[in-house]
Coordinates of C-alpha atoms in Angstrom, one line a residue:
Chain K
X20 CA 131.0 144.4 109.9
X21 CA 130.9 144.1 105.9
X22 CA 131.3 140.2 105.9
X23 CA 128.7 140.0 109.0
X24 CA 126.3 142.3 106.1
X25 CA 127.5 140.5 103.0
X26 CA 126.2 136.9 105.0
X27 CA 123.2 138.2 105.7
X28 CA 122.6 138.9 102.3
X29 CA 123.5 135.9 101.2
X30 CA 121.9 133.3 103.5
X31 CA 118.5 135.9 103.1
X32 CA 118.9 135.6 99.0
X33 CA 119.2 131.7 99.2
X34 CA 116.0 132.0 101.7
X35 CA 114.2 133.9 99.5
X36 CA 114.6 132.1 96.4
X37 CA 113.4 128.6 98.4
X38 CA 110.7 130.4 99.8
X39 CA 109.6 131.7 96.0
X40 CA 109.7 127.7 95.1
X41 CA 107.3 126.6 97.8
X42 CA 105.2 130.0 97.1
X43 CA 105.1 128.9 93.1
X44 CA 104.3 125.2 94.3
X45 CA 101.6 126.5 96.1
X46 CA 100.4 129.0 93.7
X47 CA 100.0 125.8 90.5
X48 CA 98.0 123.8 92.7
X49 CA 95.7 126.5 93.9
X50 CA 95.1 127.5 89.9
X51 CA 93.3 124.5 89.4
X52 CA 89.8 125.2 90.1
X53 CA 88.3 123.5 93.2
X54 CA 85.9 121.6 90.8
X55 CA 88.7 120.2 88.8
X56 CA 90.4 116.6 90.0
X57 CA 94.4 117.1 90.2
X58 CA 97.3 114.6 90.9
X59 CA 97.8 115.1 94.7
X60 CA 101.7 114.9 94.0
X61 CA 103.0 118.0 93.0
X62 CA 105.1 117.9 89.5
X63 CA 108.0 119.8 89.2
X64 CA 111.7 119.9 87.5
X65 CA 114.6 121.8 86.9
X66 CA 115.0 123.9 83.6
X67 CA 118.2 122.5 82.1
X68 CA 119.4 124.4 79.0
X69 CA 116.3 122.3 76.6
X70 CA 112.8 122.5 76.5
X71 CA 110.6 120.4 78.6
X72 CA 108.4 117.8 77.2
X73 CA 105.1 116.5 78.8
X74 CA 102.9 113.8 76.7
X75 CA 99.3 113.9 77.3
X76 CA 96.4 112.3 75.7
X77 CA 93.5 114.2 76.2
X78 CA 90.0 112.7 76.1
X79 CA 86.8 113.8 74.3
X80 CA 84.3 115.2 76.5
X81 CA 86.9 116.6 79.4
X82 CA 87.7 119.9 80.5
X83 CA 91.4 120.2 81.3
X84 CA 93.0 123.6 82.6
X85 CA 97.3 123.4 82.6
X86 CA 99.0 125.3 84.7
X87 CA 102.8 126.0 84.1
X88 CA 105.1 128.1 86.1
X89 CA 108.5 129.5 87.0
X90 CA 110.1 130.0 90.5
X91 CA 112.0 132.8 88.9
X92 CA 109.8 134.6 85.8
X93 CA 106.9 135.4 84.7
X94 CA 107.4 135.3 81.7
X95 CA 107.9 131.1 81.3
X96 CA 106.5 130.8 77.3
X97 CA 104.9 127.0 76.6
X98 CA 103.0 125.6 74.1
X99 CA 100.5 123.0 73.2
X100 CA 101.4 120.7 70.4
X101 CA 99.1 118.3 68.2
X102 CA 101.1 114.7 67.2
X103 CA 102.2 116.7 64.2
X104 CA 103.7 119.3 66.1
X105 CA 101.3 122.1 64.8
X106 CA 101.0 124.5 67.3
X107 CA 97.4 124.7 68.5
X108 CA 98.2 127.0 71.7
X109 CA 100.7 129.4 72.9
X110 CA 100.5 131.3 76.1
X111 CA 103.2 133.7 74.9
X112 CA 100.3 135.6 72.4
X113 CA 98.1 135.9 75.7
X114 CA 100.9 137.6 77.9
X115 CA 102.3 134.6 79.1
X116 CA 99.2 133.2 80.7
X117 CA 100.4 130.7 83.5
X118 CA 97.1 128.9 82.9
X119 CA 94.6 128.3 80.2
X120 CA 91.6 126.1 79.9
X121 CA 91.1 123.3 77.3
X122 CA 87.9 121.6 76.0
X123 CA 88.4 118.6 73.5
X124 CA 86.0 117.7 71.0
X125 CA 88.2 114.3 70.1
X126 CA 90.3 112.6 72.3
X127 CA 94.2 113.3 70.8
X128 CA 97.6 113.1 71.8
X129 CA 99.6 115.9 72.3
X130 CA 102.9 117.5 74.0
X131 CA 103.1 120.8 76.2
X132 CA 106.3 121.9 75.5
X133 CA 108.0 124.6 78.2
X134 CA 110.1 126.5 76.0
X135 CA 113.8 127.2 77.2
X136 CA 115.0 130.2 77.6
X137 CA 117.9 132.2 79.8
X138 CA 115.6 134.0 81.7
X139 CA 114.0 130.6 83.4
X140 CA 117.1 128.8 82.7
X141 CA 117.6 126.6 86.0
X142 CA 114.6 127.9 87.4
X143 CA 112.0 125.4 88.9
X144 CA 108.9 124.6 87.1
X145 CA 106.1 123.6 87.9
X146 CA 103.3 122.0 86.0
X147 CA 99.9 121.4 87.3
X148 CA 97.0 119.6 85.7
X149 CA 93.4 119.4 86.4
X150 CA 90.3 117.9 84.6
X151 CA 86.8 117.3 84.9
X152 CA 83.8 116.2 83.0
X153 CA 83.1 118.3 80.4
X154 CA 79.5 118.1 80.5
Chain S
X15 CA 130.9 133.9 135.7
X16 CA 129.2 130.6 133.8
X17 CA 130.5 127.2 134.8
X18 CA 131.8 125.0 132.3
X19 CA 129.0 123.0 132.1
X20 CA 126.7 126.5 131.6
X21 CA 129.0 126.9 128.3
X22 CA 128.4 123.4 127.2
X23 CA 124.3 124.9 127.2
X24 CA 124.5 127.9 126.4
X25 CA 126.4 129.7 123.3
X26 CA 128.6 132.1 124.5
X27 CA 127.3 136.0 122.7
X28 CA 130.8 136.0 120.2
X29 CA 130.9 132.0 119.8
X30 CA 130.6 131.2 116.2
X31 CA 127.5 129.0 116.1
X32 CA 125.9 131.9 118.1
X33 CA 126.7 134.2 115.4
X34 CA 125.6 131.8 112.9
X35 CA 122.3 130.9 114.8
X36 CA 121.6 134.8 114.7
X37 CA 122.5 135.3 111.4
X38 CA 120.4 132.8 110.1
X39 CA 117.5 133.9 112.3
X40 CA 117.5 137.0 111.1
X41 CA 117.9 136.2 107.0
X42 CA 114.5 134.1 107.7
X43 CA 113.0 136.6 108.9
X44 CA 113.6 139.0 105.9
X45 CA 113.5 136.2 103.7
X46 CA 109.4 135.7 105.0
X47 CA 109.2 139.4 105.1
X48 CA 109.9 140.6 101.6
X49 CA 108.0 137.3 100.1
X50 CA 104.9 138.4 102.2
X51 CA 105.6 141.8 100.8
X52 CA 105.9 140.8 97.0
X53 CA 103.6 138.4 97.4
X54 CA 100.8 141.3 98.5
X55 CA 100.0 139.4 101.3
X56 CA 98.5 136.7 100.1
X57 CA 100.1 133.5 102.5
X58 CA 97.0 133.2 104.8
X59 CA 93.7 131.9 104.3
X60 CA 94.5 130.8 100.6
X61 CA 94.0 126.9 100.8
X62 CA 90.8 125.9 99.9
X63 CA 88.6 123.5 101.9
X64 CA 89.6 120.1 101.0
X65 CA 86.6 119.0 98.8
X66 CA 84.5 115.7 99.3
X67 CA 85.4 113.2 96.3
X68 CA 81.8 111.8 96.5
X69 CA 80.7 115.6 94.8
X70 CA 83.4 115.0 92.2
X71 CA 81.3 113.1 89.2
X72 CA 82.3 109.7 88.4
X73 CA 82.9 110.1 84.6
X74 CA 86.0 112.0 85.9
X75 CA 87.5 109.1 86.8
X76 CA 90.9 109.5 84.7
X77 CA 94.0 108.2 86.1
X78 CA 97.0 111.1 86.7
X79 CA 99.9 109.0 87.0
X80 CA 103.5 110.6 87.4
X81 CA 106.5 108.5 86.3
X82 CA 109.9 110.5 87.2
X83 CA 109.7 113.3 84.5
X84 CA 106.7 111.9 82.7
X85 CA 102.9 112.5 83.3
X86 CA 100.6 110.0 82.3
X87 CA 96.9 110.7 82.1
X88 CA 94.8 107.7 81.3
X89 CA 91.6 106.9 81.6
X90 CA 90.2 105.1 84.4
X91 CA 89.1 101.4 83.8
X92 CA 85.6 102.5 85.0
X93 CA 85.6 105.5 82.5
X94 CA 85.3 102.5 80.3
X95 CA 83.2 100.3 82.1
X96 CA 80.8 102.9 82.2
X97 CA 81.1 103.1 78.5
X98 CA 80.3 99.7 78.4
X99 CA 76.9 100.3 79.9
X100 CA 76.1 103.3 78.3
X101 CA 76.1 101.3 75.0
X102 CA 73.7 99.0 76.2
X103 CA 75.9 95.8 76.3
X104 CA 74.7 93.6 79.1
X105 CA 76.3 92.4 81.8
X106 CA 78.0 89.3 81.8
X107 CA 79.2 87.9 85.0
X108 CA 80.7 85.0 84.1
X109 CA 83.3 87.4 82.4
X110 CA 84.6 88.6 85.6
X111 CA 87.8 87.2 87.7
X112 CA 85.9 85.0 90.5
X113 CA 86.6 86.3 93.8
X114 CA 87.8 82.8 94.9
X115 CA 91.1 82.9 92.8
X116 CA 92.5 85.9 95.2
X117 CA 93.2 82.9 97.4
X118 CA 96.0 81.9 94.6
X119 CA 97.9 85.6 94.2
X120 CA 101.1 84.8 96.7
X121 CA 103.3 87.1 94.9
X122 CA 103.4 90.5 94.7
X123 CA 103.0 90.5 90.9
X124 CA 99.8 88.8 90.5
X125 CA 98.4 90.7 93.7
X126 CA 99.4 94.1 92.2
X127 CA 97.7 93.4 88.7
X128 CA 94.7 91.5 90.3
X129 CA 94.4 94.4 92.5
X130 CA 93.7 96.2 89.3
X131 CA 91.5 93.4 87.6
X132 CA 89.5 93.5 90.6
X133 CA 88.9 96.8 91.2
X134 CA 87.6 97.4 87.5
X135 CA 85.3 94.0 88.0
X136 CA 84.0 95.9 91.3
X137 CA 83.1 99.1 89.3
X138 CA 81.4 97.0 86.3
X139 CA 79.3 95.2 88.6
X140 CA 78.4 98.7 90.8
X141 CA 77.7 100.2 87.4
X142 CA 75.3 97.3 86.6
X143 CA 73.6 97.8 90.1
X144 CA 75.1 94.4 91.1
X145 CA 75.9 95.5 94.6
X146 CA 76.0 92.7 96.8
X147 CA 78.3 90.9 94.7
X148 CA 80.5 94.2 93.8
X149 CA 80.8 94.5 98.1
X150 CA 82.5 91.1 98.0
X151 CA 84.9 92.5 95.3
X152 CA 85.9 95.5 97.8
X153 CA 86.4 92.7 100.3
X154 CA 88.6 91.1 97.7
X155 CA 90.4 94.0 96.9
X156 CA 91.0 95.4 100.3
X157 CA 92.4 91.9 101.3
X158 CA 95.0 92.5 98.2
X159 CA 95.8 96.3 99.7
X160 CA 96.6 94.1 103.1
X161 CA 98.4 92.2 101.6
X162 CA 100.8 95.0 99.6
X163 CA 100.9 96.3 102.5
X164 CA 98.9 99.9 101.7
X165 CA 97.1 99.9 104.9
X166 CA 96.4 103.7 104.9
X167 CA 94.9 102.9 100.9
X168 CA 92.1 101.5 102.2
X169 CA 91.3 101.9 106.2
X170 CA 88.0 100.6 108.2
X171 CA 86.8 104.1 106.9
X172 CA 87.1 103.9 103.7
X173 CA 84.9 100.3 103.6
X174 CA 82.3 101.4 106.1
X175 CA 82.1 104.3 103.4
X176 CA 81.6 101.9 100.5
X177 CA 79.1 99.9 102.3
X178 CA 77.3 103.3 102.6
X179 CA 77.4 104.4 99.4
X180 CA 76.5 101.0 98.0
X181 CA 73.1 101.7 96.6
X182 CA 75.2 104.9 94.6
X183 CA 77.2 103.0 91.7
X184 CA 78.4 106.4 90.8
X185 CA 79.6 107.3 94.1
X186 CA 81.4 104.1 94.4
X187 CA 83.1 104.2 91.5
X188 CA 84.7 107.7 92.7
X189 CA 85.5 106.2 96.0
X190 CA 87.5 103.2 93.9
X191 CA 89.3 105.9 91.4
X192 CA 89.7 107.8 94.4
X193 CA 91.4 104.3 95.9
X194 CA 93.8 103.8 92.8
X195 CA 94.7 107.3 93.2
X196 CA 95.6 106.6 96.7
X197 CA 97.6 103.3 95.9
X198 CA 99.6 105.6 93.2
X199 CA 100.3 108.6 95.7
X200 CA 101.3 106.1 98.3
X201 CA 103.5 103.4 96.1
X202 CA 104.9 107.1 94.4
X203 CA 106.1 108.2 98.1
X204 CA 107.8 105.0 98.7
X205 CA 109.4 104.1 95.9
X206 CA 107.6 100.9 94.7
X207 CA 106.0 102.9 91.6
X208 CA 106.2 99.1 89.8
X209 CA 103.2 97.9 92.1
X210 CA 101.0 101.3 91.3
X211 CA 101.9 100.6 87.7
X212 CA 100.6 97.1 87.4
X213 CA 97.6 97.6 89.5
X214 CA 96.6 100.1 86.7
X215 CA 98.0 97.8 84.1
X216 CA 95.9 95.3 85.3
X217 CA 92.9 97.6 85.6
X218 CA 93.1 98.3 82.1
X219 CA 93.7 95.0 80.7
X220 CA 90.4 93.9 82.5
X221 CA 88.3 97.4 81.1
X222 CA 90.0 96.5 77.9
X223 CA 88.5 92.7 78.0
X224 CA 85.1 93.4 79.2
X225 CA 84.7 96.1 76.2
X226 CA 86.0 93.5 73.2
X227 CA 84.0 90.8 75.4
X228 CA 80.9 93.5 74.2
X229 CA 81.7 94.0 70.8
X230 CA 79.3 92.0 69.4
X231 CA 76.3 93.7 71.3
X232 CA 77.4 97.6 71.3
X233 CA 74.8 99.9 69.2
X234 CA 77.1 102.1 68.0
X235 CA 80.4 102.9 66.0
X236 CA 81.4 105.3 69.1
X237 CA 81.9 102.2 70.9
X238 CA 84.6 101.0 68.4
X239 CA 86.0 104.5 68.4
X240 CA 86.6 104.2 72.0
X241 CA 88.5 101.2 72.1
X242 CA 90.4 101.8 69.2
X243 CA 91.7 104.9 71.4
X244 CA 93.0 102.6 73.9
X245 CA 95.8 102.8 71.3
X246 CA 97.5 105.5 73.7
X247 CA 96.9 104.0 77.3
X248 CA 98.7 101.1 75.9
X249 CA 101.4 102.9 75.1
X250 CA 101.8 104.6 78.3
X251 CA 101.6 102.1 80.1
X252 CA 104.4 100.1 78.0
X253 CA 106.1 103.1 78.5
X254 CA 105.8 103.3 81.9
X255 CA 106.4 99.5 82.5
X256 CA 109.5 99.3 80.4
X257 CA 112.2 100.6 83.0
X258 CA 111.1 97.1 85.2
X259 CA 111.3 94.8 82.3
X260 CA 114.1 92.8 83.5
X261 CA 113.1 93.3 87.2
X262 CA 111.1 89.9 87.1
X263 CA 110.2 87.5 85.0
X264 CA 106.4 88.1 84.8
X265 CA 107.2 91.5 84.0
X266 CA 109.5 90.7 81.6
X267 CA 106.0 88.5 79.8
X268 CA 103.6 90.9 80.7
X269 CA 105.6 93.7 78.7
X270 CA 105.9 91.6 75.5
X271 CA 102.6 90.6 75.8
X272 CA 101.7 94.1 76.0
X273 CA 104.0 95.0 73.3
X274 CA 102.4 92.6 71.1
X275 CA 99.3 93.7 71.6
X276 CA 100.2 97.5 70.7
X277 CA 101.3 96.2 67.3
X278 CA 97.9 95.0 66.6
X279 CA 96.9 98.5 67.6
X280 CA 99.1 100.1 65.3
X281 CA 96.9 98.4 62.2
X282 CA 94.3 100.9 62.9
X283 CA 94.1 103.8 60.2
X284 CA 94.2 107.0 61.8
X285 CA 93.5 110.0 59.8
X286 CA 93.7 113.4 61.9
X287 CA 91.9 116.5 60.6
X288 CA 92.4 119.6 62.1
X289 CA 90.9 122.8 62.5
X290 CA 91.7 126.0 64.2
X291 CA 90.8 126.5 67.7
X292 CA 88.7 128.6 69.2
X293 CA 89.9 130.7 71.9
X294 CA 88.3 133.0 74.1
X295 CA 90.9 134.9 75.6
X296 CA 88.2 136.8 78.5
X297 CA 87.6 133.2 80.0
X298 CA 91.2 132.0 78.8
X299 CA 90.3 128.5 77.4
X300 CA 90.0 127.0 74.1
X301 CA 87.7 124.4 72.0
X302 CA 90.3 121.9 70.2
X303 CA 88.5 121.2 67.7
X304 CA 90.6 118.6 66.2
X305 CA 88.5 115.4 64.8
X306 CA 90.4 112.2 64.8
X307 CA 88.6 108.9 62.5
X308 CA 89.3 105.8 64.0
X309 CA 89.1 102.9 61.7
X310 CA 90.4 99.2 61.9
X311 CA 89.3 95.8 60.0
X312 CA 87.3 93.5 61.3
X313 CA 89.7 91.0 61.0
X314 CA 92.0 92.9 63.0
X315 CA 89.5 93.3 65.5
X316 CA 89.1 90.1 65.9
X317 CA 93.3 89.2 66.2
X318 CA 93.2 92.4 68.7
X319 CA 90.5 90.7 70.9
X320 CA 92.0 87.5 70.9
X321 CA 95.2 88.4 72.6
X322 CA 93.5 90.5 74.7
X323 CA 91.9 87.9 76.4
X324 CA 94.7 85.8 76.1
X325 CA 97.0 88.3 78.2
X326 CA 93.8 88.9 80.6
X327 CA 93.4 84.6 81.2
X328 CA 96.6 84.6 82.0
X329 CA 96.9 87.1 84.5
X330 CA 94.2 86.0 86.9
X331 CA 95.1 82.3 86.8

């Protein structure tokens, strides 16, 4: 009777953590605002003891909005990160914000770095990006 | 009493697959039943209409690739094209890759990057209001999706679209982003990213040619600023070439040359001043207000545009 309850448990914990995957799949893509064009192919990896690096150049004159997020927290800190690695954003001073929306004024190159921590550590995460004409 | 062949059907209440089978029943169900819980409700009726690309504007037209764990975001050949126009350079047909020549592209090389040259030589001349001309360019370029093999790119739809939206340059360009974002998803799915990658390459290599081809008649230092930008495109797209550099020869060129080129770029003086950003925490965005000067020699120029459009002759013979 106690193995029969400790399976149940288990096979419904493993259940539940893919369904929170597909849920926080779901959940990035619908952040990005309808009137925002997205990569159709959904972006995600596994958190593996370092921070995650994503390169983007951003364009003058677009409106981006990034969304990042873990399967497992809420409280997933990242940053964005000029080519001198000056921090210009980070979501972890606006209570871990899983989105936030970016206007360029000059088109620059810069990283979004997920920041690793053992709360998220080998959680999924997710990373969304839309953009649009800023005008 | 069950037969023999009745067990064979159906599990027996104590077997062990049925106890399995009900076990895992069961954890699905509260699995689906607390996340509907946590989740306060939220699992039905959230998806959002799917939204017409025609309303989406065509200066949007950037390019979201994905490359294993990398993102790439470039800009769209037309995003250029349309810069092109914008700064009153004319257009200049005898600049573009002559439908005819798709006759020679047997290989899947010079179909992917024609592909690419094509499709930005379709956008210039839809921008320009050339649209007769630009509908035999779709015909070009949906004979080269045939012959990749991308039927579901570019279906009987999708053309008796273009021919509708032919008088709309804008729209038309959205449908052909819309196109390369296809190819991408589609080459992405089954593993042949190389193809999606040098359709883009040679997307870009051909927005890259028609803008130094305009140099000489654009009205503004903007326009130099632009190209000079291109400085990160390149990059990416060296970047994203490089893990097929000894796949083929042509490959092998087309990265050097590439490379080559990306050394010129690196002769430009970049001098980055920054400034705080403002935020506005209510709407949760920011202004970057970053300011990046742009400046190269015009005798740099000049070696830059020269290999340029010796890389782009090459390609399309």
């Amino acid at each position: 009777m106690i193995s029969n309850v400790l399976s149940y448990m288990g096979l419904s914990i493993i259940l539940f953590f893919m369904s929170l995957s597909v849920y926080a799949d779901d959940t990035c893509q619908d952040l990005i605002p309808q009137d925002y064009i997205q990569h159709e192919q959904r972006f995600h990896v596994t958190m593996l003891a370092e921070d995650l690096l994503f390169q983007v150049t951003f364009y003058k004159e677009y409106a981006y909005r990034i969304v990042v997020l873990s399967d497992q927290s809420d409280e997933l800190a990242w940053e964005l990160l000029d080519e001198d690695k000056q921090v210009l954003f980070s979501n972890a001073l606006f209570d871990y914000s899983p989105y936030w929306d970016f206007n360029f004024m000059d088109t620059m190159e810069c990283t979004i770095k997920v920041k690793h921590s053992e709360e998220v550590n080998l959680s999924n995460i997710f990373f969304c990006m839309g953009y649009k004409s800023a005008h | 009493m069950k037969s023999s062949h009745e067990k064979s059907i159906f599990m027996e209440k104590n077997s062990i697959p049925f106890r399995f089978y009900k076990q895992l029943l069961f954890s699905c169900l509260f699995s689906l039943l607390l996340l509907f819980f946590l989740t306060g409700c939220q699992l039905s009726g959230k998806k959002e209409p799917e939204q017409d690309v025609l309303s989406i504007k065509a200066d949007s037209s950037l390019v979201m690739l994905r490359y294993r764990t990398n993102l790439f975001v470039i800009p769209s050949a037309h995003q250029t094209t349309k810069i092109i126009r914008d700064h009153h350079v004319r257009l200049d047909e005898s600049l573009l890759n002559p439908v005819i020549n798709a006759k020679r592209y047997t290989g899947s090389f010079q179909q992917a990057v024609n592909l690419g040259i094509y499709g930005t030589d379709a956008g210039y001349l839809s921008l320009f209001g050339n649209n007769q001309q630009a509908l035999a360019y779709f015909a070009v370029i949906k004979d080269l999706i045939a012959e990749l093999q991308l039927y579901e790119v570019m279906d009987q739809h999708l053309m008796d679209r273009i021919e509708t939206h032919i008088d709309q340059p804008d729209s038309l360009i959205v449908l052909l982003a819309g196109t390369f974002r296809s190819i991408d998803n589609s080459l992405s799915e089954s593993n042949r990213d190389a193809v999606a990658v040098l359709a883009i390459t040679g997307g870009w290599v051909e927005s890259v040619y028609l803008a130094f081809s305009g140099l000489a008649y654009a009205d503004s230092d903007d326009f130099v600023a632009h190209l000079l930008n291109q400085k990160y495109p390149l990059e990416k797209l060296i970047r994203m070439l490089a893990p097929y550099y000894q796949q083929t020869p042509e490959i092998t060129a087309l990265v050097d040359d590439l490379t080559n080129i990306a050394y010129e770029f690196d002769c430009i003086d970049i001098d980055q001043h920054y400034q705080e950003p403002d935020l506005n925490t209510v709407a949760r965005s920011a202004i970057i207000r970053h300011q990046t000067i742009a400046e190269m020699h015009g005798y740099d120029l000049d070696k830059l545009t020269v290999k340029i459009t010796t890389l782009r002759n090459r390609l399309i013979q």
